[in-house]
Amino acid sequence: MSPAIRTASSEQLSAFIANTCSKSSHLLHVLHELQHRFLHISPEAVIEVASFLDLPPSQVESAVEFYSFFSTVPHGRFDILLSNCTSCGYTANGQDLLQLLCDRLHVLTGKTRDDGLVSVDETSCIGMCDHGASLLVNGRPVTGLDAVKIMRIAELIETGTPFENWPAEWFDISDSIRKIGLLLSEDITAGNGLRESLMRGIDGTLEEITQSGLRGRGGAGFSTGMKWKFCAEAEGSAHYVICNADEGEPGTFKDRILLQSHADAIFEGMTTCAYAIGAELGFLYLRGEYRYLSPHLEAVLARRRVQGLLGSSILGRSGFNFDIEIVVGAGAYICGEESALIESLEGKRGVPRNRPPFPVTHGYLGQPTVLNNVETFVAAAHIAQNGSAWFRTTGTMKSPGSKLLSVSGDCAYPGIYEYPFGVSIKQVLDDCGAEDVQAVQIGGPAGTLIGRSGYKRIIGFEDLSTGGSFMVFGRKRDLLDIIVNFSRFFAHESCGFCTPCRVGTTLLKNAMNKIAKGQGTQYDLDEMERIGTLIKRRSHCGLGQTAANPILNGLQRFPQIFRQRLARGDFEPSFDLDAALEEARQITHRDDAAAHLE
Amino acid sequence: MEAKAETAANTINIDGQEIPFEHGQTIMDAAFAAGVYIPHLCHRPGLTPHGSCKLCTVDIRNRISASSTSDRRRQTKFTVDADSRSVSACTTPAAAGQQISSNTPALNEVRKTITQMLFIEGNHLCPSCEKSGDCTLQAVAYHLGMLDGHFPQFFPRREVDASHPTVMLDRDRCILCELCVRASREVDGKNVFAIAGRGTAAHLIVNSPSGKLADSDLETGDMAVHICPVGAILIKEQGYEVPIGRRTFDLHHLGEAGLEKVVLAKTVYRDE
Ligand SMILES: Cc1cc2nc3c(=O)[nH]c(=O)nc-3n(C[C@H](O)[C@H](O)[C@H](O)COP(=O)(O)O)c2cc1C
Ligand code: SF4
Ligand code: SF4
Ligand code: FES
């Protein structure tokens, strides 16, 4: 590269980076802006960002390469990502819309078109599962895709039509709330919960949350009151509150609805927590797929500052100072894991930390930190306003309160359903109009796959716990394809830190592909069970510990879907011998019969 | 936290053997001090424990009440040994009364599988590798009775960096243990290496403007150069100088006291 070009571009970059950093010096923020403006992050940009933020260049480079939404080669001016989720993915309506779009635009998946106009690729679930096949174009979701819409999109892109001139209704994402309960039936009044908390005092607030029996809604179900107490008691130079809005589990979209329509309750919950633990700064870590919600959330924050619900001397209480920053993720499911999320917030790759110590004592910047799910903070705000007794009026002994379910897949009424804990699977299936059900995936790919015999089981920490994903698969679905899809998901999302998950998820993916192609044998099934069990038990974090669940559940509860695809014989090679010769054929420019195996 | 008053209580039990520990030690530290070998690859005393290779995986028997570690983990019936939990010995603090199994046939089988995973995800052609015989990965494989890679090879394409005058980086053999990353930061006071990328695309990068070793401040005497357990970081012009039969693991075995020093020194002084 000529030095002249380099200086010119680095001046431009410096100016751009300086400007970006004046708004926020979070590495992820700067990288998002660069990607957006220059369609990629060049090696020069990496060096420039590193020197500006005073980071080692390797840290910036490693982050760029970790997150799916950043690229080192230029993407198209229209950058399209189709979801590959089983509910909002490009084959959700039985047709391969990815292929259709690529054909139409004469572009290969993952390769930017030569004229730089467009790039098309696939991405993990984008949380639009109640709206059918969906995509992101330059970060904006377009839902309800079918062949006709895909053709229209291709046309609009080919003619370089700016988004203002696309049908505006395409970008409206409606809230499909189907059933309301404790939390959704009435919104809190901004500030009410906080006022109540100030009256209760710090100890009283911690007590109220603990008494409510509220348990984390992100999946693990730890007592929220205890978490806040441990953090309040932990010593540090500062305390932090983090809201986990990474919502990456395929089939989950309830946090999106809360972010869109109940942002006040989320921030009220976070502020209540800040009061209880003595935090002055909080973060909402928003998944990159929901970046389009950021202006709305910023607006709510701004209003709350004007209302005296954020900032210094909140509600006139001197010494009660707290504010919230929004940090946007960049396409990495693992960043939903609490310690990986904190690493990501610190501008690093999202790799889970060793625990102990836990975030309540050593979290953000090594300081005591409370990290809770979006729904947990919403419930906390309601408890602050209405009291713990009110909360305990629904749910079960072990799981008080309600749970928001994101119902999607083969049912008449996909959407958000709020139920008291203890609701049976059958009840949910009846309510969402699911007929002729083959199986239900509770808690997303990381959760549990159940068949008919499990429909009497209940949603609750004592039985089937879920972050909220509830995917219905009808009789017509090929369940094996679903499991193939899930095994690809985990191999794609493994952070790569520990051996069992990094290598093992790819081994499982390859084995599932082999079986789906009709080349698997009983040996492969036994191997999957052995490797799956090993990954589950020996992996470093929850991702690896759950990655084999779809396969293990499938082998246990739906053995026939595997068996009917097996090749005869005990053993088949894992690779296609003829295909393995392809590279040699290309090098020698041969394609005659003698260059092929039978 | 206060150290317990009675020292008698400060023991852990590994495979039936009572082992004392001091407050702040990990299971690995305590085992190491007592001369008990727990297989490991990403660990080196003196560097911050990493917990990534998972070779040091051990089982701790649960107390009466099954502590709910991870809810997600309990969800299928396939979980074996529900009465014990799996941890990495190198990162888990020793705590009085822990009943630990380590050197069991089942656990060594698990370790063998993990070692096979490490072999097949990279390009390890031992017969043509100059680290052969001095390689800890190879030694661990022998120790565990590994006879083949078992799984289909991934055959990844990885870059070689031969730009540096005295040090060679062959990523084909890198097992992502990050020993070089930590040694450079914690011992050499530099920051030459890092890991970039995700999943099986994770790879070692060099912290220099060009991404090449030649432009980094790495020097032959750095611990980062000598600590690589495999043949990914090599010192140029000294390959094959020590004949087979006189290499590290021809003369020493893995669990030997003081081996860490021998392994580090080997590449500096070659044939002693
Ligand atoms: C791979 C993985 C992904 C996760 N993703 C999320 C997520 O998207 N949202 C979430 O709230 N929790 C997620 N969690 C759980 C978090 O680690 C953490 O337990 C939770 O956010 C704590 O909040 P809670 O106590 O309010 O549930 C994930 C965990 C793992 C292991
Ligand atoms: S289990 Fe998977 S995601 Fe978790 S640390 Fe290991 S490689 Fe990363
Ligand atoms: S180069 Fe060697 S020391 Fe560094 S991470 Fe790779 S295997 Fe480990
Ligand atoms: S030695 Fe403990 S995980 Fe590598």
JSON list of N, CA and C in Angstrom, two decimals, chain A residues 407-451:
[
{"chain": "A", "resi": 407, "resn": "VAL", "atom": "N", "xyz": [-43.74, -17.62, 21.89]},
{"chain": "A", "resi": 407, "resn": "VAL", "atom": "CA", "xyz": [-44.23, -18.82, 21.21]},
{"chain": "A", "resi": 407, "resn": "VAL", "atom": "C", "xyz": [-44.09, -18.63, 19.69]},
{"chain": "A", "resi": 408, "resn": "SER", "atom": "N", "xyz": [-43.46, -19.61, 19.05]},
{"chain": "A", "resi": 408, "resn": "SER", "atom": "CA", "xyz": [-43.28, -19.52, 17.60]},
{"chain": "A", "resi": 408, "resn": "SER", "atom": "C", "xyz": [-43.29, -20.90, 16.98]},
{"chain": "A", "resi": 409, "resn": "GLY", "atom": "N", "xyz": [-43.20, -20.94, 15.68]},
{"chain": "A", "resi": 409, "resn": "GLY", "atom": "CA", "xyz": [-43.18, -22.21, 14.96]},
{"chain": "A", "resi": 409, "resn": "GLY", "atom": "C", "xyz": [-44.55, -22.54, 14.39]},
{"chain": "A", "resi": 410, "resn": "ASP", "atom": "N", "xyz": [-44.87, -23.83, 14.39]},
{"chain": "A", "resi": 410, "resn": "ASP", "atom": "CA", "xyz": [-46.09, -24.29, 13.73]},
{"chain": "A", "resi": 410, "resn": "ASP", "atom": "C", "xyz": [-47.32, -24.14, 14.63]},
{"chain": "A", "resi": 411, "resn": "CYS", "atom": "N", "xyz": [-47.83, -22.92, 14.70]},
{"chain": "A", "resi": 411, "resn": "CYS", "atom": "CA", "xyz": [-49.04, -22.67, 15.47]},
{"chain": "A", "resi": 411, "resn": "CYS", "atom": "C", "xyz": [-49.77, -21.50, 14.82]},
{"chain": "A", "resi": 412, "resn": "ALA", "atom": "N", "xyz": [-51.05, -21.39, 15.11]},
{"chain": "A", "resi": 412, "resn": "ALA", "atom": "CA", "xyz": [-51.86, -20.35, 14.46]},
{"chain": "A", "resi": 412, "resn": "ALA", "atom": "C", "xyz": [-51.55, -18.96, 15.00]},
{"chain": "A", "resi": 413, "resn": "TYR", "atom": "N", "xyz": [-51.21, -18.86, 16.29]},
{"chain": "A", "resi": 413, "resn": "TYR", "atom": "CA", "xyz": [-51.05, -17.55, 16.91]},
{"chain": "A", "resi": 413, "resn": "TYR", "atom": "C", "xyz": [-49.70, -17.39, 17.59]},
{"chain": "A", "resi": 414, "resn": "PRO", "atom": "N", "xyz": [-48.64, -17.23, 16.83]},
{"chain": "A", "resi": 414, "resn": "PRO", "atom": "CA", "xyz": [-47.34, -17.02, 17.48]},
{"chain": "A", "resi": 414, "resn": "PRO", "atom": "C", "xyz": [-47.35, -15.66, 18.17]},
{"chain": "A", "resi": 415, "resn": "GLY", "atom": "N", "xyz": [-46.57, -15.52, 19.20]},
{"chain": "A", "resi": 415, "resn": "GLY", "atom": "CA", "xyz": [-46.50, -14.22, 19.89]},
{"chain": "A", "resi": 415, "resn": "GLY", "atom": "C", "xyz": [-46.09, -14.39, 21.33]},
{"chain": "A", "resi": 416, "resn": "ILE", "atom": "N", "xyz": [-46.36, -13.33, 22.11]},
{"chain": "A", "resi": 416, "resn": "ILE", "atom": "CA", "xyz": [-45.99, -13.33, 23.53]},
{"chain": "A", "resi": 416, "resn": "ILE", "atom": "C", "xyz": [-47.17, -13.76, 24.38]},
{"chain": "A", "resi": 417, "resn": "TYR", "atom": "N", "xyz": [-46.93, -14.70, 25.25]},
{"chain": "A", "resi": 417, "resn": "TYR", "atom": "CA", "xyz": [-47.95, -15.18, 26.18]},
{"chain": "A", "resi": 417, "resn": "TYR", "atom": "C", "xyz": [-47.40, -15.06, 27.59]},
{"chain": "A", "resi": 418, "resn": "GLU", "atom": "N", "xyz": [-48.10, -14.32, 28.43]},
{"chain": "A", "resi": 418, "resn": "GLU", "atom": "CA", "xyz": [-47.66, -14.24, 29.82]},
{"chain": "A", "resi": 418, "resn": "GLU", "atom": "C", "xyz": [-48.53, -15.16, 30.67]},
{"chain": "A", "resi": 419, "resn": "TYR", "atom": "N", "xyz": [-47.89, -16.13, 31.31]},
{"chain": "A", "resi": 419, "resn": "TYR", "atom": "CA", "xyz": [-48.59, -17.12, 32.14]},
{"chain": "A", "resi": 419, "resn": "TYR", "atom": "C", "xyz": [-48.08, -17.09, 33.56]},
{"chain": "A", "resi": 420, "resn": "PRO", "atom": "N", "xyz": [-48.93, -17.45, 34.51]},
{"chain": "A", "resi": 420, "resn": "PRO", "atom": "CA", "xyz": [-48.39, -17.73, 35.83]},
{"chain": "A", "resi": 420, "resn": "PRO", "atom": "C", "xyz": [-47.47, -18.96, 35.70]},
{"chain": "A", "resi": 421, "resn": "PHE", "atom": "N", "xyz": [-46.39, -19.00, 36.45]},
{"chain": "A", "resi": 421, "resn": "PHE", "atom": "CA", "xyz": [-45.56, -20.20, 36.46]},
{"chain": "A", "resi": 421, "resn": "PHE", "atom": "C", "xyz": [-46.43, -21.39, 36.84]},
{"chain": "A", "resi": 422, "resn": "GLY", "atom": "N", "xyz": [-46.11, -22.55, 36.29]},
{"chain": "A", "resi": 422, "resn": "GLY", "atom": "CA", "xyz": [-46.88, -23.73, 36.61]},
{"chain": "A", "resi": 422, "resn": "GLY", "atom": "C", "xyz": [-47.82, -24.12, 35.48]},
{"chain": "A", "resi": 423, "resn": "VAL", "atom": "N", "xyz": [-47.87, -23.29, 34.43]},
{"chain": "A", "resi": 423, "resn": "VAL", "atom": "CA", "xyz": [-48.74, -23.61, 33.30]},
{"chain": "A", "resi": 423, "resn": "VAL", "atom": "C", "xyz": [-48.20, -24.85, 32.59]},
{"chain": "A", "resi": 424, "resn": "SER", "atom": "N", "xyz": [-49.12, -25.69, 32.12]},
{"chain": "A", "resi": 424, "resn": "SER", "atom": "CA", "xyz": [-48.66, -26.91, 31.45]},
{"chain": "A", "resi": 424, "resn": "SER", "atom": "C", "xyz": [-48.38, -26.63, 29.98]},
{"chain": "A", "resi": 425, "resn": "ILE", "atom": "N", "xyz": [-47.52, -27.46, 29.40]},
{"chain": "A", "resi": 425, "resn": "ILE", "atom": "CA", "xyz": [-47.19, -27.33, 27.98]},
{"chain": "A", "resi": 425, "resn": "ILE", "atom": "C", "xyz": [-48.47, -27.47, 27.14]},
{"chain": "A", "resi": 426, "resn": "LYS", "atom": "N", "xyz": [-49.33, -28.41, 27.58]},
{"chain": "A", "resi": 426, "resn": "LYS", "atom": "CA", "xyz": [-50.55, -28.63, 26.83]},
{"chain": "A", "resi": 426, "resn": "LYS", "atom": "C", "xyz": [-51.40, -27.37, 26.75]},
{"chain": "A", "resi": 427, "resn": "GLN", "atom": "N", "xyz": [-51.50, -26.67, 27.90]},
{"chain": "A", "resi": 427, "resn": "GLN", "atom": "CA", "xyz": [-52.28, -25.43, 27.94]},
{"chain": "A", "resi": 427, "resn": "GLN", "atom": "C", "xyz": [-51.75, -24.42, 26.91]},
{"chain": "A", "resi": 428, "resn": "VAL", "atom": "N", "xyz": [-50.43, -24.28, 26.88]},
{"chain": "A", "resi": 428, "resn": "VAL", "atom": "CA", "xyz": [-49.82, -23.31, 25.95]},
{"chain": "A", "resi": 428, "resn": "VAL", "atom": "C", "xyz": [-50.11, -23.73, 24.51]},
{"chain": "A", "resi": 429, "resn": "LEU", "atom": "N", "xyz": [-49.98, -25.02, 24.25]},
{"chain": "A", "resi": 429, "resn": "LEU", "atom": "CA", "xyz": [-50.23, -25.51, 22.89]},
{"chain": "A", "resi": 429, "resn": "LEU", "atom": "C", "xyz": [-51.67, -25.24, 22.47]},
{"chain": "A", "resi": 430, "resn": "ASP", "atom": "N", "xyz": [-52.60, -25.47, 23.40]},
{"chain": "A", "resi": 430, "resn": "ASP", "atom": "CA", "xyz": [-54.01, -25.21, 23.09]},
{"chain": "A", "resi": 430, "resn": "ASP", "atom": "C", "xyz": [-54.23, -23.73, 22.80]},
{"chain": "A", "resi": 431, "resn": "ASP", "atom": "N", "xyz": [-53.64, -22.88, 23.65]},
{"chain": "A", "resi": 431, "resn": "ASP", "atom": "CA", "xyz": [-53.87, -21.43, 23.51]},
{"chain": "A", "resi": 431, "resn": "ASP", "atom": "C", "xyz": [-53.29, -20.86, 22.21]},
{"chain": "A", "resi": 432, "resn": "CYS", "atom": "N", "xyz": [-52.17, -21.42, 21.78]},
{"chain": "A", "resi": 432, "resn": "CYS", "atom": "CA", "xyz": [-51.52, -20.82, 20.60]},
{"chain": "A", "resi": 432, "resn": "CYS", "atom": "C", "xyz": [-52.02, -21.46, 19.31]},
{"chain": "A", "resi": 433, "resn": "GLY", "atom": "N", "xyz": [-52.99, -22.33, 19.44]},
{"chain": "A", "resi": 433, "resn": "GLY", "atom": "CA", "xyz": [-53.57, -22.92, 18.23]},
{"chain": "A", "resi": 433, "resn": "GLY", "atom": "C", "xyz": [-52.62, -23.86, 17.51]},
{"chain": "A", "resi": 434, "resn": "ALA", "atom": "N", "xyz": [-51.91, -24.67, 18.28]},
{"chain": "A", "resi": 434, "resn": "ALA", "atom": "CA", "xyz": [-51.00, -25.63, 17.66]},
{"chain": "A", "resi": 434, "resn": "ALA", "atom": "C", "xyz": [-51.74, -26.95, 17.48]},
{"chain": "A", "resi": 435, "resn": "GLU", "atom": "N", "xyz": [-51.82, -27.40, 16.25]},
{"chain": "A", "resi": 435, "resn": "GLU", "atom": "CA", "xyz": [-52.49, -28.67, 16.00]},
{"chain": "A", "resi": 435, "resn": "GLU", "atom": "C", "xyz": [-51.50, -29.65, 15.42]},
{"chain": "A", "resi": 436, "resn": "ASP", "atom": "N", "xyz": [-51.74, -30.91, 15.67]},
{"chain": "A", "resi": 436, "resn": "ASP", "atom": "CA", "xyz": [-50.91, -31.94, 15.07]},
{"chain": "A", "resi": 436, "resn": "ASP", "atom": "C", "xyz": [-49.43, -31.71, 15.38]},
{"chain": "A", "resi": 437, "resn": "VAL", "atom": "N", "xyz": [-49.16, -31.59, 16.68]},
{"chain": "A", "resi": 437, "resn": "VAL", "atom": "CA", "xyz": [-47.81, -31.26, 17.13]},
{"chain": "A", "resi": 437, "resn": "VAL", "atom": "C", "xyz": [-46.94, -32.50, 17.21]},
{"chain": "A", "resi": 438, "resn": "GLN", "atom": "N", "xyz": [-45.73, -32.41, 16.69]},
{"chain": "A", "resi": 438, "resn": "GLN", "atom": "CA", "xyz": [-44.79, -33.52, 16.75]},
{"chain": "A", "resi": 438, "resn": "GLN", "atom": "C", "xyz": [-43.88, -33.38, 17.97]},
{"chain": "A", "resi": 439, "resn": "ALA", "atom": "N", "xyz": [-43.42, -32.17, 18.22]},
{"chain": "A", "resi": 439, "resn": "ALA", "atom": "CA", "xyz": [-42.49, -31.94, 19.33]},
{"chain": "A", "resi": 439, "resn": "ALA", "atom": "C", "xyz": [-42.47, -30.46, 19.69]},
{"chain": "A", "resi": 440, "resn": "VAL", "atom": "N", "xyz": [-42.00, -30.18, 20.90]},
{"chain": "A", "resi": 440, "resn": "VAL", "atom": "CA", "xyz": [-41.85, -28.79, 21.35]},
{"chain": "A", "resi": 440, "resn": "VAL", "atom": "C", "xyz": [-40.45, -28.61, 21.90]},
{"chain": "A", "resi": 441, "resn": "GLN", "atom": "N", "xyz": [-39.82, -27.51, 21.51]},
{"chain": "A", "resi": 441, "resn": "GLN", "atom": "CA", "xyz": [-38.49, -27.19, 22.03]},
{"chain": "A", "resi": 441, "resn": "GLN", "atom": "C", "xyz": [-38.66, -26.09, 23.07]},
{"chain": "A", "resi": 442, "resn": "ILE", "atom": "N", "xyz": [-38.41, -26.43, 24.33]},
{"chain": "A", "resi": 442, "resn": "ILE", "atom": "CA", "xyz": [-38.59, -25.47, 25.42]},
{"chain": "A", "resi": 442, "resn": "ILE", "atom": "C", "xyz": [-37.22, -24.89, 25.78]},
{"chain": "A", "resi": 443, "resn": "GLY", "atom": "N", "xyz": [-37.13, -23.56, 25.79]},
{"chain": "A", "resi": 443, "resn": "GLY", "atom": "CA", "xyz": [-35.87, -22.93, 26.19]},
{"chain": "A", "resi": 443, "resn": "GLY", "atom": "C", "xyz": [-34.87, -22.83, 25.06]},
{"chain": "A", "resi": 444, "resn": "GLY", "atom": "N", "xyz": [-35.33, -23.00, 23.83]},
{"chain": "A", "resi": 444, "resn": "GLY", "atom": "CA", "xyz": [-34.43, -22.86, 22.68]},
{"chain": "A", "resi": 444, "resn": "GLY", "atom": "C", "xyz": [-33.55, -24.07, 22.50]},
{"chain": "A", "resi": 445, "resn": "PRO", "atom": "N", "xyz": [-32.65, -24.03, 21.51]},
{"chain": "A", "resi": 445, "resn": "PRO", "atom": "CA", "xyz": [-31.76, -25.16, 21.27]},
{"chain": "A", "resi": 445, "resn": "PRO", "atom": "C", "xyz": [-31.01, -25.61, 22.52]},
{"chain": "A", "resi": 446, "resn": "ALA", "atom": "N", "xyz": [-30.71, -24.68, 23.43]},
{"chain": "A", "resi": 446, "resn": "ALA", "atom": "CA", "xyz": [-29.98, -25.02, 24.64]},
{"chain": "A", "resi": 446, "resn": "ALA", "atom": "C", "xyz": [-30.87, -25.72, 25.67]},
{"chain": "A", "resi": 447, "resn": "GLY", "atom": "N", "xyz": [-32.18, -25.72, 25.41]},
{"chain": "A", "resi": 447, "resn": "GLY", "atom": "CA", "xyz": [-33.13, -26.25, 26.38]},
{"chain": "A", "resi": 447, "resn": "GLY", "atom": "C", "xyz": [-33.46, -27.71, 26.17]},
{"chain": "A", "resi": 448, "resn": "THR", "atom": "N", "xyz": [-34.75, -28.00, 26.14]},
{"chain": "A", "resi": 448, "resn": "THR", "atom": "CA", "xyz": [-35.20, -29.38, 26.12]},
{"chain": "A", "resi": 448, "resn": "THR", "atom": "C", "xyz": [-36.17, -29.63, 24.98]},
{"chain": "A", "resi": 449, "resn": "LEU", "atom": "N", "xyz": [-35.96, -30.73, 24.28]},
{"chain": "A", "resi": 449, "resn": "LEU", "atom": "CA", "xyz": [-36.87, -31.14, 23.21]},
{"chain": "A", "resi": 449, "resn": "LEU", "atom": "C", "xyz": [-37.81, -32.20, 23.79]},
{"chain": "A", "resi": 450, "resn": "ILE", "atom": "N", "xyz": [-39.10, -31.93, 23.76]},
{"chain": "A", "resi": 450, "resn": "ILE", "atom": "CA", "xyz": [-40.03, -32.91, 24.32]},
{"chain": "A", "resi": 450, "resn": "ILE", "atom": "C", "xyz": [-41.07, -33.34, 23.29]},
{"chain": "A", "resi": 451, "resn": "GLY", "atom": "N", "xyz": [-41.54, -34.53, 23.47]},
{"chain": "A", "resi": 451, "resn": "GLY", "atom": "CA", "xyz": [-42.61, -35.06, 22.63]},
{"chain": "A", "resi": 451, "resn": "GLY", "atom": "C", "xyz": [-43.90, -35.15, 23.43]}
]
